PDB file of C-alpha atoms and ligand atoms in Angstrom:
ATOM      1  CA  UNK A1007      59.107-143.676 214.722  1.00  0.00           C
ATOM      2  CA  UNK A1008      61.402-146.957 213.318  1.00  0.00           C
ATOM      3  CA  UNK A1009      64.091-146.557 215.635  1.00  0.00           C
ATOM      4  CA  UNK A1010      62.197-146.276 218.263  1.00  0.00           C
ATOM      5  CA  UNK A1011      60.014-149.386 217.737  1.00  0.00           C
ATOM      6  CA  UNK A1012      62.315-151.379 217.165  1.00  0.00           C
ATOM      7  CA  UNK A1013      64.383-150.144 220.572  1.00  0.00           C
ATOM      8  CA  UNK A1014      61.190-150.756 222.601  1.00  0.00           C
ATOM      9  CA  UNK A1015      60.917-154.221 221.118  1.00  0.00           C
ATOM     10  CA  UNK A1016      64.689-155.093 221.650  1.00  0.00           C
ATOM     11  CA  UNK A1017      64.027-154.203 225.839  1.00  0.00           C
ATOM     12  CA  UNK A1018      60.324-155.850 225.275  1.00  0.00           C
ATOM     13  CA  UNK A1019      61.387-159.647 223.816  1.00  0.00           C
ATOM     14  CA  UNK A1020      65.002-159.255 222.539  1.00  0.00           C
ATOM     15  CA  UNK A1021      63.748-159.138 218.692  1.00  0.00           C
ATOM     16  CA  UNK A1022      61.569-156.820 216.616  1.00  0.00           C
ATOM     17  CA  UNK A1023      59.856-156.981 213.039  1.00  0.00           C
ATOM     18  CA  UNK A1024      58.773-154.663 211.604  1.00  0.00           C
ATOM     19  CA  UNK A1025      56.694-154.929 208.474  1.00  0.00           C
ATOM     20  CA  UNK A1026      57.667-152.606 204.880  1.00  0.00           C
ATOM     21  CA  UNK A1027      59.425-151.064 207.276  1.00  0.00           C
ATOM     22  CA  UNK A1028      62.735-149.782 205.324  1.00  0.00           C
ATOM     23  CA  UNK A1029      62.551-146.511 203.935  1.00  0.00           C
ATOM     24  CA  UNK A1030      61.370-146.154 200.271  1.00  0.00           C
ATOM     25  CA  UNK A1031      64.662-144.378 199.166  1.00  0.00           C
ATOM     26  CA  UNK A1032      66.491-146.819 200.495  1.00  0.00           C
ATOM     27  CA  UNK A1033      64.537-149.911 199.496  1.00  0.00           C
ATOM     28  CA  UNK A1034      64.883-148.208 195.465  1.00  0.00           C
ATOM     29  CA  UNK A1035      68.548-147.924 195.583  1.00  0.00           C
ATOM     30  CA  UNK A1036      69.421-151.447 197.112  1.00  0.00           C
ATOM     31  CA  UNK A1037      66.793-153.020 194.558  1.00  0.00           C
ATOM     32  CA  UNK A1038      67.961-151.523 191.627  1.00  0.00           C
ATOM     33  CA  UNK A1039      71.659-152.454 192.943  1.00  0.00           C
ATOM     34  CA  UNK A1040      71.119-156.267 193.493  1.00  0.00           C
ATOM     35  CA  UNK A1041      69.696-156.205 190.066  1.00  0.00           C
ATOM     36  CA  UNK A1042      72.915-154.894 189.105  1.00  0.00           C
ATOM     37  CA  UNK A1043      74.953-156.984 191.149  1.00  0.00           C
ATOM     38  CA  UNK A1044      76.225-159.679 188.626  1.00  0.00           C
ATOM     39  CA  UNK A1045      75.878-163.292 190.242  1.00  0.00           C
ATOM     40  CA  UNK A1046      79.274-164.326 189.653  1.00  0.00           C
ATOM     41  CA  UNK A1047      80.231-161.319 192.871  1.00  0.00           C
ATOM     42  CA  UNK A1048      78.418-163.669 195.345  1.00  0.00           C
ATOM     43  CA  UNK A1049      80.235-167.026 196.820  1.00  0.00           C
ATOM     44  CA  UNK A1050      78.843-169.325 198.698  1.00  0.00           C
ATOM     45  CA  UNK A1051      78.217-168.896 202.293  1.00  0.00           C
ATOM     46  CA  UNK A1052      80.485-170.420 204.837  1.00  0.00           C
ATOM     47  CA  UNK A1053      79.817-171.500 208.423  1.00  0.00           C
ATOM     48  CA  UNK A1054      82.476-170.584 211.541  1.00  0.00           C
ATOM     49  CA  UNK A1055      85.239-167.048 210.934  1.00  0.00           C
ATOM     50  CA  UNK A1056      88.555-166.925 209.607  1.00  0.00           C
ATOM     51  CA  UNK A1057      90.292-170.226 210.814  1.00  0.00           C
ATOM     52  CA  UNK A1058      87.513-172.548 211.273  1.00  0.00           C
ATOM     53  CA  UNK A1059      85.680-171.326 208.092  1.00  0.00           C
ATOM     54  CA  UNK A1060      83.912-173.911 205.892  1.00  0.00           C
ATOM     55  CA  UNK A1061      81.613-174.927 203.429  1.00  0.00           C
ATOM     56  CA  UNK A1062      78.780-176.748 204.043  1.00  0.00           C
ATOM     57  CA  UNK A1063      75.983-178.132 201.830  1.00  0.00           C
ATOM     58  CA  UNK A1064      73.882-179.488 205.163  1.00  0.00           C
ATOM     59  CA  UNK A1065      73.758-176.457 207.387  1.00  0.00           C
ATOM     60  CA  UNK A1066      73.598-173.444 204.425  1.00  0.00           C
ATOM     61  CA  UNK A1067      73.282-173.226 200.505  1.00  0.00           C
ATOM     62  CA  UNK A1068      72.843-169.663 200.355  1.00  0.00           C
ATOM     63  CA  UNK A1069      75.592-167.481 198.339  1.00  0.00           C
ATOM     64  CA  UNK A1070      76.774-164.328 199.892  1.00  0.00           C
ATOM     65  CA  UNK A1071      78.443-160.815 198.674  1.00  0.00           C
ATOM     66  CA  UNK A1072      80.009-158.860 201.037  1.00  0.00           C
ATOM     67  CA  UNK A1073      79.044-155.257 201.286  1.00  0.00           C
ATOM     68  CA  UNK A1074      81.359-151.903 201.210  1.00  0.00           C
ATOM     69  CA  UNK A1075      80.728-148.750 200.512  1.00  0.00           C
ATOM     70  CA  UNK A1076      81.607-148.602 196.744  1.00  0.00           C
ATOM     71  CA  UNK A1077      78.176-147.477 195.307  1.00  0.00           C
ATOM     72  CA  UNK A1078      75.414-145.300 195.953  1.00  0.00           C
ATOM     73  CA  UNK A1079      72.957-147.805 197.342  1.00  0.00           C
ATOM     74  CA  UNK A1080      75.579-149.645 199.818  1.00  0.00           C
ATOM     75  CA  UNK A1081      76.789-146.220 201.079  1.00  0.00           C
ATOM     76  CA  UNK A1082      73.017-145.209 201.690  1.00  0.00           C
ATOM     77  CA  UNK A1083      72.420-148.669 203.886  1.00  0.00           C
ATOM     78  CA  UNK A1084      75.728-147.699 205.521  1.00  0.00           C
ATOM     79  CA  UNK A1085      74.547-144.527 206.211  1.00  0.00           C
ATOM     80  CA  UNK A1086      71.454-145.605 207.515  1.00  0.00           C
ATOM     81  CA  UNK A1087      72.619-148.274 210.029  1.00  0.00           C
ATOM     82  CA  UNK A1088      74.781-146.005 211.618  1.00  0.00           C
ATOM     83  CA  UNK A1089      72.223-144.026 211.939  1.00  0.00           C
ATOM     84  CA  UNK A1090      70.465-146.724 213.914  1.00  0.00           C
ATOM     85  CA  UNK A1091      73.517-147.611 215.593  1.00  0.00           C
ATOM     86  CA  UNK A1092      73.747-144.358 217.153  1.00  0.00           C
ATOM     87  CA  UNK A1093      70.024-144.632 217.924  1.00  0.00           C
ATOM     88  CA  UNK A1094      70.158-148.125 219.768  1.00  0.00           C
ATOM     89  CA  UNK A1095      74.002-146.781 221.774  1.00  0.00           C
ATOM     90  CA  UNK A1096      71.977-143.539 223.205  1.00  0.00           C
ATOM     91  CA  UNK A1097      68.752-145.708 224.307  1.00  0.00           C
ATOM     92  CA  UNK A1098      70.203-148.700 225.173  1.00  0.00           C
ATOM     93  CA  UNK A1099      74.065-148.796 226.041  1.00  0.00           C
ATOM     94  CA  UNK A1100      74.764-151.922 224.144  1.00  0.00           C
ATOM     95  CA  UNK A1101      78.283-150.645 222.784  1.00  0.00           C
ATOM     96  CA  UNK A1102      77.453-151.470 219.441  1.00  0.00           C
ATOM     97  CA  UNK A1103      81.281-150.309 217.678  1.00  0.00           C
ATOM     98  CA  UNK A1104      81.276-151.401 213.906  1.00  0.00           C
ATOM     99  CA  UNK A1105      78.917-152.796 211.700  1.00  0.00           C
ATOM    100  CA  UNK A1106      79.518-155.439 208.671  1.00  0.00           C
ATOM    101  CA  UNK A1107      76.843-157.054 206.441  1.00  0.00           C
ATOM    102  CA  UNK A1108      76.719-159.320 203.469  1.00  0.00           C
ATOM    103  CA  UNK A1109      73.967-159.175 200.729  1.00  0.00           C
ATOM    104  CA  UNK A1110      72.370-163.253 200.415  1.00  0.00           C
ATOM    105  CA  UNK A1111      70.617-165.145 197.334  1.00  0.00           C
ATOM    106  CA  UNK A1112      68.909-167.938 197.769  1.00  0.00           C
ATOM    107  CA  UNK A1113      68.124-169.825 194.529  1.00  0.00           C
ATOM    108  CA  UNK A1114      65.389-172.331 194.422  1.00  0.00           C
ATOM    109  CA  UNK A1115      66.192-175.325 196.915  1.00  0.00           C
ATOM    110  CA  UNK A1116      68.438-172.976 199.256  1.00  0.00           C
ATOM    111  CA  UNK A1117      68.348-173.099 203.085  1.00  0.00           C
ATOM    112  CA  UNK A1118      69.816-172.196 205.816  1.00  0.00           C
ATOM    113  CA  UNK A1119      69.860-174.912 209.053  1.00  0.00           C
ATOM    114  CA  UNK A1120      68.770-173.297 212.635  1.00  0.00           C
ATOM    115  CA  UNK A1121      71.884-171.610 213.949  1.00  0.00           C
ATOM    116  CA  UNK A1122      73.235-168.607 216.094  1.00  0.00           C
ATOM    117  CA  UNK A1123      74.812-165.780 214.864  1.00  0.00           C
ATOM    118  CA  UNK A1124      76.814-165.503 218.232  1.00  0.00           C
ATOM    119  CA  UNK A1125      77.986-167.624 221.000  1.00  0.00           C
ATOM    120  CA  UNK A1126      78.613-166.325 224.478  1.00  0.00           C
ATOM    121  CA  UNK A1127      81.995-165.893 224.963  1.00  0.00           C
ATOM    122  CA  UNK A1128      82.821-166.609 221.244  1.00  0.00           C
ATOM    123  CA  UNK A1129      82.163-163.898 219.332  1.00  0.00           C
ATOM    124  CA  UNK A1130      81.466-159.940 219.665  1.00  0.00           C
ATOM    125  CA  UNK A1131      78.336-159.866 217.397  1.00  0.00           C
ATOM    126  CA  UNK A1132      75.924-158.261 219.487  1.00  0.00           C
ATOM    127  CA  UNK A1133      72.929-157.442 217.250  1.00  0.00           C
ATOM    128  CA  UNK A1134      71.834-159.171 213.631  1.00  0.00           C
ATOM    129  CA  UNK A1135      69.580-157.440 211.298  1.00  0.00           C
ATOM    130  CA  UNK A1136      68.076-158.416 208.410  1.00  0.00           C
ATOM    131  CA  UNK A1137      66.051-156.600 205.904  1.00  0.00           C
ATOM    132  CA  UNK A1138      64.535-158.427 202.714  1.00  0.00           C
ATOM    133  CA  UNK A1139      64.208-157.553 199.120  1.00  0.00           C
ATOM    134  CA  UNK A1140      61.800-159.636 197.576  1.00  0.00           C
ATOM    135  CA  UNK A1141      59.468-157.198 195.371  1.00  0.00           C
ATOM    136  CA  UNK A1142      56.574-159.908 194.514  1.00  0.00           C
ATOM    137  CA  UNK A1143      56.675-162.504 197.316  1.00  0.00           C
ATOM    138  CA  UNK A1144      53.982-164.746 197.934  1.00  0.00           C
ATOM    139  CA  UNK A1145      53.528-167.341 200.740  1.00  0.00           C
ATOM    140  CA  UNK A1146      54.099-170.187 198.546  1.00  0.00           C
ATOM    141  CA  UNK A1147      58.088-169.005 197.661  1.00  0.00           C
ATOM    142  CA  UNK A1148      58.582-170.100 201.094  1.00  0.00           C
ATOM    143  CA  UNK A1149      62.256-168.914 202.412  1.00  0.00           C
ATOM    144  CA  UNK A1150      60.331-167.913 205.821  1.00  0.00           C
ATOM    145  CA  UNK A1151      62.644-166.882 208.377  1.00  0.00           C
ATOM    146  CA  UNK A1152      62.055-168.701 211.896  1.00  0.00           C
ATOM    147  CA  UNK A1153      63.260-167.509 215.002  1.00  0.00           C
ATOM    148  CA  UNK A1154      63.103-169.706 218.326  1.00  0.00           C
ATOM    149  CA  UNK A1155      63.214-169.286 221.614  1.00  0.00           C
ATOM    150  CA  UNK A1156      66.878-169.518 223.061  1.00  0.00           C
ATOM    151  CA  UNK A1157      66.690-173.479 224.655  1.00  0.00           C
ATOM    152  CA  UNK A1158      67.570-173.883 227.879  1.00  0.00           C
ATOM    153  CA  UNK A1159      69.809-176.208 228.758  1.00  0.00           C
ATOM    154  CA  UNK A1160      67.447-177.919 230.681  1.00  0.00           C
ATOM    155  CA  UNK A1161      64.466-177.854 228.653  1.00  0.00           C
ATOM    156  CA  UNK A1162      62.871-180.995 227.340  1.00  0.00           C
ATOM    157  CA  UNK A1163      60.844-179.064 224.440  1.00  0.00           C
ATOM    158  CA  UNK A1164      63.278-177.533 222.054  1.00  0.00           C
ATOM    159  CA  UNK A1165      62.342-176.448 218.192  1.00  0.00           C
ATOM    160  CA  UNK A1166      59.875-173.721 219.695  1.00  0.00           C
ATOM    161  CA  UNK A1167      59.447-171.239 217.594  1.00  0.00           C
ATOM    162  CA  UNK A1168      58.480-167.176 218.194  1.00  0.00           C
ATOM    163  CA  UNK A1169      57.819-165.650 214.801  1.00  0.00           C
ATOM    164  CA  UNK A1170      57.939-166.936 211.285  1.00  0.00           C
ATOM    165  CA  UNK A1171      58.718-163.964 208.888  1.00  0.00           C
ATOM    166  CA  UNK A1172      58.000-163.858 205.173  1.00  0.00           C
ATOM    167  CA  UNK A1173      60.878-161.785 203.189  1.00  0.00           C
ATOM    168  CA  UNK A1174      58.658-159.062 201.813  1.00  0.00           C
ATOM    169  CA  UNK A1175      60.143-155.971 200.373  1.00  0.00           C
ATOM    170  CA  UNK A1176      61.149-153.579 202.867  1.00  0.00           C
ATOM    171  CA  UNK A1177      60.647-156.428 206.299  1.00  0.00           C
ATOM    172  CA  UNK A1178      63.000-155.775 208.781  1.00  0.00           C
ATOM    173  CA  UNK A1179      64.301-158.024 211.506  1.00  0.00           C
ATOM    174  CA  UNK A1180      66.951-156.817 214.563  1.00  0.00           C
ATOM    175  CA  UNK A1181      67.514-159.564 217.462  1.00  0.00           C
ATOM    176  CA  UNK A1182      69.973-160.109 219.839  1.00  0.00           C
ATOM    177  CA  UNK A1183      72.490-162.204 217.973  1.00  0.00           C
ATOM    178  CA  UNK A1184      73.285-164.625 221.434  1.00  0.00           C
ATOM    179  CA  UNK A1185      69.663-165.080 222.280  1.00  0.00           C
ATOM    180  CA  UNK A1186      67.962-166.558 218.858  1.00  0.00           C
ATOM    181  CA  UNK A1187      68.026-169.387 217.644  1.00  0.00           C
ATOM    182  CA  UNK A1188      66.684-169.397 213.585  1.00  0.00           C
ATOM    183  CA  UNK A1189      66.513-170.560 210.129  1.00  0.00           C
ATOM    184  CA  UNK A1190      65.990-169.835 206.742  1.00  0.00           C
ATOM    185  CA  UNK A1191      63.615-172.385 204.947  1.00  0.00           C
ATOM    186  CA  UNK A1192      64.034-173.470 201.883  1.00  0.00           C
ATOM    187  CA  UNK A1193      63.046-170.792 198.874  1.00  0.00           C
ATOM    188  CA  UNK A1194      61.036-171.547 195.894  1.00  0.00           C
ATOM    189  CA  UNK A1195      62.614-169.117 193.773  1.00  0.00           C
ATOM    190  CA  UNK A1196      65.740-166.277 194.164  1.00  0.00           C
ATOM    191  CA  UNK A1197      65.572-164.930 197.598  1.00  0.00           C
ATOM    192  CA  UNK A1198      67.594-161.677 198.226  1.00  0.00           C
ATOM    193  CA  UNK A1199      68.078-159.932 202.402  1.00  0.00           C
ATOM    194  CA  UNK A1200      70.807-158.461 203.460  1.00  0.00           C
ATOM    195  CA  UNK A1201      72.166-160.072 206.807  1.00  0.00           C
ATOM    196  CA  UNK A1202      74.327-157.444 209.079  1.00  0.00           C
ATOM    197  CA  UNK A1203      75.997-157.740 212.441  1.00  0.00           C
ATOM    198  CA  UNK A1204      76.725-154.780 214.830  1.00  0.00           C
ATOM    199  CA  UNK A1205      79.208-155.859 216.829  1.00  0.00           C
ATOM    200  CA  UNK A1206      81.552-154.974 219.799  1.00  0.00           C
ATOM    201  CA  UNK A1207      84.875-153.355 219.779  1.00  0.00           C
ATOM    202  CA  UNK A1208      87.305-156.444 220.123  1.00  0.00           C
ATOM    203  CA  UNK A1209      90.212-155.160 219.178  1.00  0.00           C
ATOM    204  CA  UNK A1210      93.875-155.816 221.224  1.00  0.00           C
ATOM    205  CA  UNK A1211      97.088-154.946 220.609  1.00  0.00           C
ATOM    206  CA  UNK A1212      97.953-157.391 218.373  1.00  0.00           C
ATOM    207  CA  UNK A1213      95.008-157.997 216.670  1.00  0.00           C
ATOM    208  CA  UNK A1214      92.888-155.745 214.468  1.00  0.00           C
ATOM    209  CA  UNK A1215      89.027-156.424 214.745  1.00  0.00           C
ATOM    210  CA  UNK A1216      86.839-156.988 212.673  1.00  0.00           C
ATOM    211  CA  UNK A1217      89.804-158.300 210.519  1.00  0.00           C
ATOM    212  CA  UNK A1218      89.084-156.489 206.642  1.00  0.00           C
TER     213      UNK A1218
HETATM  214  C1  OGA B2704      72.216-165.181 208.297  1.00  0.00           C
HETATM  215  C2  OGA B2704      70.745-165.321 208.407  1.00  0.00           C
HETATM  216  C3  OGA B2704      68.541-164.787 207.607  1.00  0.00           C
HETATM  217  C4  OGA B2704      67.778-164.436 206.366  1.00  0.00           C
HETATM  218  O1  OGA B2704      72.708-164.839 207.197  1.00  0.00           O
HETATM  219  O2  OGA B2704      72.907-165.423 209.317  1.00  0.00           O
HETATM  220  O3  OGA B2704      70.308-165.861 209.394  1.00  0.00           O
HETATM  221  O4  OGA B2704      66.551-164.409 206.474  1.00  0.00           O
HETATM  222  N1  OGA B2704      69.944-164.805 207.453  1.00  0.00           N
HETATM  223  O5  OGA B2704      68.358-164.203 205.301  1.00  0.00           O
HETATM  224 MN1   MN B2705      71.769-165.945 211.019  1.00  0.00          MN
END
């Protein structure tokens, strides 16, 4: 079973992928909404949250649109990552409170520039996942995703990579969002994934979070 694959390979190495994995219902209704999705609702990507937040044409090029549950398809992905949210809490006690994700284009030329999703200490993102809707991809669209080995301070080697993952219909990628390092490389032609984040309850008294 999915879920539990992908749990085994979370305690295993920290990330799992898992190949035209996403369920065919699923995969219909989000590719038949991002064909639907006019280009003019994505914006382009920033880097850092809220106060820090900024463009940047070296690190990513991507465009992003923000997903809520205001159709069909997006309320079916919902759906279906709480599902694995509840999943991954009963197995594995990570905590995992609230989920957000962002659909992402890449046009021809776009990259994204090896980064975390979380920093120790920084942020409450605990998990990524990313799933990929590219119907007719071949090898030489590039846009591989590359995930590396977290560097040790220490280490003289860095840039090592673990897994290079083509964005075929239906792939599916979860990792520890602290512990990998990776990049997108540049795409040949339009590139869609969606990129989510389950993340810890951070909330205090006087501040609501995730902000909406
Ligand atoms: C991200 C990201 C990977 C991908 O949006 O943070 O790393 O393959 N995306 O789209
Ligand atoms: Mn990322």
């Amino acid at each position: 079973m999915l879920f539990d694959s992908i749990t085994n390979d979370i305690i295993d190495k920290g990330y799992s992928i898992s190949h035209y994995a996403l369920p065919d219902e699923l995969t219909t209704l989000l590719l038949q909404h991002i064909t639907t999705l006019p280009k003019g609702n994505y914006k382009r990507a920033g880097i850092g949250r809220a106060k820090e937040h900024a463009i940047s044409d070296v690190i990513r090029t991507d465009e992003i649109s923000w997903i809520t549950n205001n159709s069909i398809a997006t309320c079916a992905w919902i759906k279906w990552t709480r599902s694995l949210q509840n999943y991954l809490n009963r197995r594995l006690f990570l905590g995992l409170f609230s989920f957000e994700s962002h659909f992402s284009l890449y046009t021809k030329g776009d990259f994204y520039k090896k980064h975390k999703d979380a920093f120790k200490g920084e942020d409450n993102r605990v998990l990524s996942v990313v799933v990929y809707l590219n119907k007719n991809w071949s090898v030489a669209d590039g846009g591989e995703l590359v995930i590396y080995e977290n560097e040790s301070p220490t280490a003289f080697v860095a840039d090592h990579s673990i897994a290079t993952v083509m964005p075929f219909l239906g792939t599916i990628v979860v990792f520890l969002s602290e512990e990998f390092p990776h990049e997108v490389l540049p795409s040949e032609c339009d590139r869609y994934s969606i990129a989510g984040w389950f993340r810890l309850n951070n909330s205090t008294f006087n501040k609501i979070d995730p902000p909406s």
